[in-house]
mmCIF file of C-alpha atoms in Angstrom:
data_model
loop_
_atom_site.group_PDB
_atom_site.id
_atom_site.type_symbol
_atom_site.label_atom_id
_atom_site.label_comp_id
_atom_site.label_asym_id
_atom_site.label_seq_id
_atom_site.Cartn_x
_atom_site.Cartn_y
_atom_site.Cartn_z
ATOM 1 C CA UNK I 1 1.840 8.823 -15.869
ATOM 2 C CA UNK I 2 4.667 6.346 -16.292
ATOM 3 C CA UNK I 3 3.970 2.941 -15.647
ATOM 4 C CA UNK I 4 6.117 -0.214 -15.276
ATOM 5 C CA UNK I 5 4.398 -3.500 -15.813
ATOM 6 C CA UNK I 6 6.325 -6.306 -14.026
ATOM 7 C CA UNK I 7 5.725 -10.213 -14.471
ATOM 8 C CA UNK I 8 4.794 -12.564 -12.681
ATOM 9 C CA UNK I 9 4.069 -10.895 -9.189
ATOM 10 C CA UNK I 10 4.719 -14.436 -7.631
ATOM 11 C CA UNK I 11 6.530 -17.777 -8.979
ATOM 12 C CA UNK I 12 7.318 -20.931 -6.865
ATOM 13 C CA UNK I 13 9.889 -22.780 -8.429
ATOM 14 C CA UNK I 14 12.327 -25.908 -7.988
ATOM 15 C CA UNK I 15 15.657 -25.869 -6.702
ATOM 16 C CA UNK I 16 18.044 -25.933 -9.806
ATOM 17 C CA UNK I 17 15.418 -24.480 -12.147
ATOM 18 C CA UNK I 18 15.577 -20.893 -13.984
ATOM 19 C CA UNK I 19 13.055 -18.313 -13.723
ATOM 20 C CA UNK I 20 12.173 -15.433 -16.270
ATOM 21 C CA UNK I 21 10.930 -12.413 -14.626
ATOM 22 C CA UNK I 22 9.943 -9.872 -17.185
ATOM 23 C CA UNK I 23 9.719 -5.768 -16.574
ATOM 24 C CA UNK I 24 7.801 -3.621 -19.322
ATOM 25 C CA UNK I 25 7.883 -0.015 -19.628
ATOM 26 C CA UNK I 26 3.934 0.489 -20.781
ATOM 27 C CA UNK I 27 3.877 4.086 -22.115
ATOM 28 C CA UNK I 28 7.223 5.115 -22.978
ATOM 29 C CA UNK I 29 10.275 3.838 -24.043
ATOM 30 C CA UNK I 30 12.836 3.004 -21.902
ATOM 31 C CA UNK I 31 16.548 2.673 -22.680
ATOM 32 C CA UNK I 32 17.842 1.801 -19.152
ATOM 33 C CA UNK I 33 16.014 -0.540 -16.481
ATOM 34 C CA UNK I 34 17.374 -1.443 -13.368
ATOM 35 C CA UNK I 35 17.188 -4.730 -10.794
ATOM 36 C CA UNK I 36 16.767 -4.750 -7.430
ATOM 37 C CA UNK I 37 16.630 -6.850 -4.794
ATOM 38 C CA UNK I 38 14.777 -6.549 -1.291
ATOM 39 C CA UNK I 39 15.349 -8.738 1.132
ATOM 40 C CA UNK I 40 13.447 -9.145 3.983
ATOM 41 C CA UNK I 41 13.181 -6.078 6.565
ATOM 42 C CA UNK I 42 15.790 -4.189 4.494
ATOM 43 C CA UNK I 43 16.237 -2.288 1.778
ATOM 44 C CA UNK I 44 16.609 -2.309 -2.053
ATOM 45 C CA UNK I 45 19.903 -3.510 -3.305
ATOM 46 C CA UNK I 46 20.442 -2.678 -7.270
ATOM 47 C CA UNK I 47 21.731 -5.303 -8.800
ATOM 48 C CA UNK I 48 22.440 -4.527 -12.452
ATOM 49 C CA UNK I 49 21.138 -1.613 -14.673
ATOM 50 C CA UNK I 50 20.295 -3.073 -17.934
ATOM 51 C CA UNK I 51 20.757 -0.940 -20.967
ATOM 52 C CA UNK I 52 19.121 -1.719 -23.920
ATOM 53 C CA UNK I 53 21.061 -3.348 -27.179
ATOM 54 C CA UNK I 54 23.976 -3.864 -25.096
ATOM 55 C CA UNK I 55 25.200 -5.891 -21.903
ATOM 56 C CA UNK I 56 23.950 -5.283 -18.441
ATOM 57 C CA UNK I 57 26.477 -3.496 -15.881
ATOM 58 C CA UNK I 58 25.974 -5.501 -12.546
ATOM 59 C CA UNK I 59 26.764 -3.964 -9.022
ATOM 60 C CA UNK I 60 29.487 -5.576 -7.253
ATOM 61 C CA UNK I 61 29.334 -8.875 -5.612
ATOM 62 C CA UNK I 62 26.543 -9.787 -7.971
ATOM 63 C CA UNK I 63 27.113 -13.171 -10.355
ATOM 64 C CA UNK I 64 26.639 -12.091 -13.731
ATOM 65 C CA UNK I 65 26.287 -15.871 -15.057
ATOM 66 C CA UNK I 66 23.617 -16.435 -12.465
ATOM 67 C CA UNK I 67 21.248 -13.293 -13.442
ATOM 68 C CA UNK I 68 21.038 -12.592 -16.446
ATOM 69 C CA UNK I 69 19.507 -9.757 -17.887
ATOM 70 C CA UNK I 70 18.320 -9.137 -21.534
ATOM 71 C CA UNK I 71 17.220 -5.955 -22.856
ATOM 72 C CA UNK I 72 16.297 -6.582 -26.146
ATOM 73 C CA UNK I 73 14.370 -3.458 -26.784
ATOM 74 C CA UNK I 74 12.793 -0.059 -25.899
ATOM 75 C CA UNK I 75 10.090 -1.077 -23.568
ATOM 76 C CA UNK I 76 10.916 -4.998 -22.355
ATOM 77 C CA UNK I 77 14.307 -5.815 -19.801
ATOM 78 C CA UNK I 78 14.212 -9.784 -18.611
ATOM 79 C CA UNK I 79 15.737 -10.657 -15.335
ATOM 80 C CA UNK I 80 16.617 -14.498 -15.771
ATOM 81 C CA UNK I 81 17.477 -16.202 -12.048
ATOM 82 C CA UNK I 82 19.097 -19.432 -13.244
ATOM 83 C CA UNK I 83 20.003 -22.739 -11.375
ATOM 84 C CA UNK I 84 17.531 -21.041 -8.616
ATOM 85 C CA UNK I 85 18.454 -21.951 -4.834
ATOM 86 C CA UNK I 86 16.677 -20.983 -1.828
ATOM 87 C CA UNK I 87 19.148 -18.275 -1.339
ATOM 88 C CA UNK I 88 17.909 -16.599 -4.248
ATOM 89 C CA UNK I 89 14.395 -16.430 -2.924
ATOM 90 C CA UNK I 90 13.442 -12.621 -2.859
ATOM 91 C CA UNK I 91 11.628 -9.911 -4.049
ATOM 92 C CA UNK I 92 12.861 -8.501 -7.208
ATOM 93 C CA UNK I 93 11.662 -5.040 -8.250
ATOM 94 C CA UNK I 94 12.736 -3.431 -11.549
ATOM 95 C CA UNK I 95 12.731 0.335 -12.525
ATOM 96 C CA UNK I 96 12.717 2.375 -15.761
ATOM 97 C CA UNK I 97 13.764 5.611 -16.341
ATOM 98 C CA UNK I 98 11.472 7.738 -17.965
ATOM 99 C CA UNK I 99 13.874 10.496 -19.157
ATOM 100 C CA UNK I 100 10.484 12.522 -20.245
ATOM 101 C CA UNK I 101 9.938 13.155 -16.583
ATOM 102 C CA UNK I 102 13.271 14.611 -16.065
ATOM 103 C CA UNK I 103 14.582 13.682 -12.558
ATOM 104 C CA UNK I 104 11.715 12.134 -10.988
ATOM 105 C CA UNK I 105 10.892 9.817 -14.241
ATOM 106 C CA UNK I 106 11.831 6.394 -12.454
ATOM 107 C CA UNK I 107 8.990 3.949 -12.461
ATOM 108 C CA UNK I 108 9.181 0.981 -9.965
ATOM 109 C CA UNK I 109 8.114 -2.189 -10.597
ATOM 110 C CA UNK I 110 5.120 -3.807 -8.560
ATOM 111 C CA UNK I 111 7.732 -6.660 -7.795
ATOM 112 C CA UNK I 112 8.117 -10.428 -7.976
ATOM 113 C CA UNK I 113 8.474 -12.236 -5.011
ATOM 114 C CA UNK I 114 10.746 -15.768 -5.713
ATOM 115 C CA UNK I 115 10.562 -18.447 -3.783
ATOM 116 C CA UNK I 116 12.411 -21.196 -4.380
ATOM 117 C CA UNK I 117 11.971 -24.602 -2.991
ATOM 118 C CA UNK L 1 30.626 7.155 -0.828
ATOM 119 C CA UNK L 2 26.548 8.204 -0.782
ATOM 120 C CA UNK L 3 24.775 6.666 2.268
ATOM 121 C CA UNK L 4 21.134 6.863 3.604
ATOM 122 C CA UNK L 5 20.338 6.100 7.398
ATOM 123 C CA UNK L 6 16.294 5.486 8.295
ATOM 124 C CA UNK L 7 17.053 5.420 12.399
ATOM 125 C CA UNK L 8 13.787 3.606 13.133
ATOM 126 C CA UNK L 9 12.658 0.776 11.872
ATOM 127 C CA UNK L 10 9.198 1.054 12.687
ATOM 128 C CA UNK L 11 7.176 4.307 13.554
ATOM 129 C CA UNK L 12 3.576 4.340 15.747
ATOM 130 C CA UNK L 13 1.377 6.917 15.569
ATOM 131 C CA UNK L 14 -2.788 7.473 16.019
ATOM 132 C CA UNK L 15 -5.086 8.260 13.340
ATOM 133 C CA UNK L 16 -5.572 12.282 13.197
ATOM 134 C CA UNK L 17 -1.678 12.919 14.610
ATOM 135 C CA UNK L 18 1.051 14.420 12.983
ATOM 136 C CA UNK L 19 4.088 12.012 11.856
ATOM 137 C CA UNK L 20 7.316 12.299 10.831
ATOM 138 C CA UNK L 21 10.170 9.797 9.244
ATOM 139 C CA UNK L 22 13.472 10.469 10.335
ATOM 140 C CA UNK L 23 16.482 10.081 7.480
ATOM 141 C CA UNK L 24 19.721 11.693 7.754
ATOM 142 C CA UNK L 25 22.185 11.348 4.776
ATOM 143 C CA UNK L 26 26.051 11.340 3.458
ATOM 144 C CA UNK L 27 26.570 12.353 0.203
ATOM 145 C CA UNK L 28 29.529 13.429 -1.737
ATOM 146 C CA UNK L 29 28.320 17.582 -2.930
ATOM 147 C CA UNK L 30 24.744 18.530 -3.136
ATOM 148 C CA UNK L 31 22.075 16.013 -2.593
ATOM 149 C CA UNK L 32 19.471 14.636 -4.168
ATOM 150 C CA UNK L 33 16.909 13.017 -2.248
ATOM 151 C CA UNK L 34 13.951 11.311 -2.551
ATOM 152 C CA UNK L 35 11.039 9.450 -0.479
ATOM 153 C CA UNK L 36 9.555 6.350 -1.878
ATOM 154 C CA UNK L 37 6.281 4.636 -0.120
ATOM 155 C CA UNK L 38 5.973 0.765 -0.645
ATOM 156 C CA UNK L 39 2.584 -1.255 0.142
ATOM 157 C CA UNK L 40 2.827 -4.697 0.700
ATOM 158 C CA UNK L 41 3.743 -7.261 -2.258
ATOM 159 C CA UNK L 42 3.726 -3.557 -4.809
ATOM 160 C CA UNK L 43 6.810 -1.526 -5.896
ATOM 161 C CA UNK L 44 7.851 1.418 -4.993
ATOM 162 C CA UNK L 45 5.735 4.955 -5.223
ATOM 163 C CA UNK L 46 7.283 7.974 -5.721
ATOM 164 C CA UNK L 47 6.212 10.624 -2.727
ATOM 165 C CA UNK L 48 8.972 13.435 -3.204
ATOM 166 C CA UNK L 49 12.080 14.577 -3.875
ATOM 167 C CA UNK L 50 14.240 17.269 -3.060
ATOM 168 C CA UNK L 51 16.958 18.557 -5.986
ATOM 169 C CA UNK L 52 17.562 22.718 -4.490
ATOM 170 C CA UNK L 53 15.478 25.191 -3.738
ATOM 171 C CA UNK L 54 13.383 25.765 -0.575
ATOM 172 C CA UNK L 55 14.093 23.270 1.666
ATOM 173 C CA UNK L 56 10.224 22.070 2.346
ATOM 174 C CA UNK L 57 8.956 20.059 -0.472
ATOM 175 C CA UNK L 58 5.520 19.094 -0.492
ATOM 176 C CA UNK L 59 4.418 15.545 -2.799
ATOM 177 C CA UNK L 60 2.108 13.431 -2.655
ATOM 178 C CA UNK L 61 -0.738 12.380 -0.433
ATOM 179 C CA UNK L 62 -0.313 15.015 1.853
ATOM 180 C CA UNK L 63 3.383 14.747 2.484
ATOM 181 C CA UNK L 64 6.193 17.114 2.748
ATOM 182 C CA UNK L 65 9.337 16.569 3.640
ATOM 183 C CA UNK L 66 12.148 19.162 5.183
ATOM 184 C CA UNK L 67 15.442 19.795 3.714
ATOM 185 C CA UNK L 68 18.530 20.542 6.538
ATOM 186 C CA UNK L 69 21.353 21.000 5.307
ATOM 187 C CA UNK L 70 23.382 21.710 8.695
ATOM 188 C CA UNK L 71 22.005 18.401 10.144
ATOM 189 C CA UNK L 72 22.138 16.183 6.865
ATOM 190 C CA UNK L 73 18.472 15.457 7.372
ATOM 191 C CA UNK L 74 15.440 14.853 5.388
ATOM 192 C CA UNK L 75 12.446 14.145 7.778
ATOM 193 C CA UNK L 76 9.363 13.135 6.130
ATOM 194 C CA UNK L 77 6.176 14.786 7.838
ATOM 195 C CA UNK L 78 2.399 14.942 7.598
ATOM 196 C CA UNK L 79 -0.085 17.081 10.021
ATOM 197 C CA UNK L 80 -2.641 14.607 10.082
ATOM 198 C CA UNK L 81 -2.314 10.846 9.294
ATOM 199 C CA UNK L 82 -4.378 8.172 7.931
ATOM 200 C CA UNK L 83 -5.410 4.594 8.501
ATOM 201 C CA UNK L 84 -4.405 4.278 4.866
ATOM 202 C CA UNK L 85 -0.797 5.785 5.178
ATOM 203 C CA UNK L 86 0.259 2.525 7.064
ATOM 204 C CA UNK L 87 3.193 1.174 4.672
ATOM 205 C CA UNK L 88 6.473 1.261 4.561
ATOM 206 C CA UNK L 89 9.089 4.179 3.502
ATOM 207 C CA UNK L 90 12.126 4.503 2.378
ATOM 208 C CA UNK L 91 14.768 7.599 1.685
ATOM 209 C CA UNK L 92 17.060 7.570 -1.331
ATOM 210 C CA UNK L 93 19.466 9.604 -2.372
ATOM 211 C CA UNK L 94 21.068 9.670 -5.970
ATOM 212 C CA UNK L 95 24.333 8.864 -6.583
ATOM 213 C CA UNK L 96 25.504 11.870 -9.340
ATOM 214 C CA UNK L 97 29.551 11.024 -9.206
ATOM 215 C CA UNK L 98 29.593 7.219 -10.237
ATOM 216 C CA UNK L 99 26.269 6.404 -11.347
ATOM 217 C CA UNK L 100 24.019 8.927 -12.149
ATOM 218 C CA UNK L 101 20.951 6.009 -11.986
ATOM 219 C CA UNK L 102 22.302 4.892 -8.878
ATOM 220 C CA UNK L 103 19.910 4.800 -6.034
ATOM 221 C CA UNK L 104 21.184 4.489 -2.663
ATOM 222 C CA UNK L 105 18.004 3.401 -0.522
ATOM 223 C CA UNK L 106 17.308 3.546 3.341
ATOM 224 C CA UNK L 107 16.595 0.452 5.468
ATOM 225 C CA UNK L 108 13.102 1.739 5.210
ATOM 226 C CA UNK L 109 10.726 2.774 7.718
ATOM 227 C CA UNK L 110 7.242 0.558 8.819
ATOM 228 C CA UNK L 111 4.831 3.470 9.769
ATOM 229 C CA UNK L 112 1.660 2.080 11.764
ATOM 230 C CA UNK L 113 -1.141 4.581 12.041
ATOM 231 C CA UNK L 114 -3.880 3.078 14.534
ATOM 232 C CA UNK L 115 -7.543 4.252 14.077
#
């Protein structure tokens, strides 16, 4: 079946450094991606779906300057968390839509849990 | 606007016995909905979803889930659960008006099965 390869599971960072977190559809190609974010003891939260060769859209209420979102091709969507803060520590799951698999063709993530310090 | 409720936060239940996870829904026209399982630190898993037909699906694992469309519910079930099926769930429904990738998830649901 689908799978989504997501990278790294965990990163530790400074306050006021950026962090890369990088989502890779593995056996098929994926034109849109999404970002989530779970925060503790509650649910997912999409933050921007990132479509490939073109800018992300972002959800409301979400900075755009602050995550940023490349999706340079087919199979790879980057999640960039810049200037981190310990606000911004999370767990950040991505998704790809598989649009062989019809309606049930989107592939989670395994996740990245950020903490910043 | 498309909403999912979860109404517990955390459900009990002995190795053997049947379970269920509540979710009710508000969606503009027909639903689509969908249960996801998490495991600790992983993504998401995809369980089941229901798009029309008969209103008991059956996924993954052992689960079903039932459609009611009179009480905007979609309960997840199993007759017998597992030490393993400890994780946590979550309900989604699609959003098919504004975002057709849209995802609108439950606060999720912390199922506990005790040997």
């Amino acid at each position: 079946g689908a799978v989504v390869s997501q990278h790294p599971s965990r990163v530790i960072c400074k306050s006021g450094t950026s962090v890369k977190i990088e989502c890779r559809s593995l056996d098929f190609q994926a034109t849109t991606m999404f970002w989530y974010r779970q925060f503790p003891k509650q649910s997912l939260m999409l933050m921007a779906t990132s479509n490939e060769g073109s800018k992300a859209t972002y959800e409301q209420g979400v900075e755009k300057d602050k995550f940023l979102i490349n999706h340079a091709s087919l199979t790879l969507s980057t999640l960039t968390v810049t200037s981190a803060h310990p606000e911004d520590s999370s767990f950040y799951i991505c998704s790809a839509r598989d649009l062989g698999q019809g309606l049930r063709g989107y592939t989670f993530g395994s996740g990245t849990r950020l903490t910043v310090v | 606007a498309q909403s999912v409720a979860q109404p517990e936060d955390q459900v009990n239940v002995a190795e053997g016995n049947p379970l269920t996870v509540k979710c009710t829904y508000s969606v503009s026209g027909n639903p689509y909905l969908f249960w996801y399982v998490q495991y600790p630190n992983r993504g998401l898993q995809f369980l089941l979803k229901y798009i029309t037909g008969d209103n008991l699906v059956k996924g993954s694992y052992g689960f079903e889930a039932e459609f009611n469309k009179s009480q905007t519910s979609f309960h997840l079930k199993k007759p017998s659960a597992l030490v393993s099926d400890s994780a946590l769930y979550f309900c989604a429904v699609r959003d098919l008006y504004y975002n057709f990738n849209k995802f609108y998830f439950g606060s999720g649901t912390k199922l506990n099965v005790k040997p």
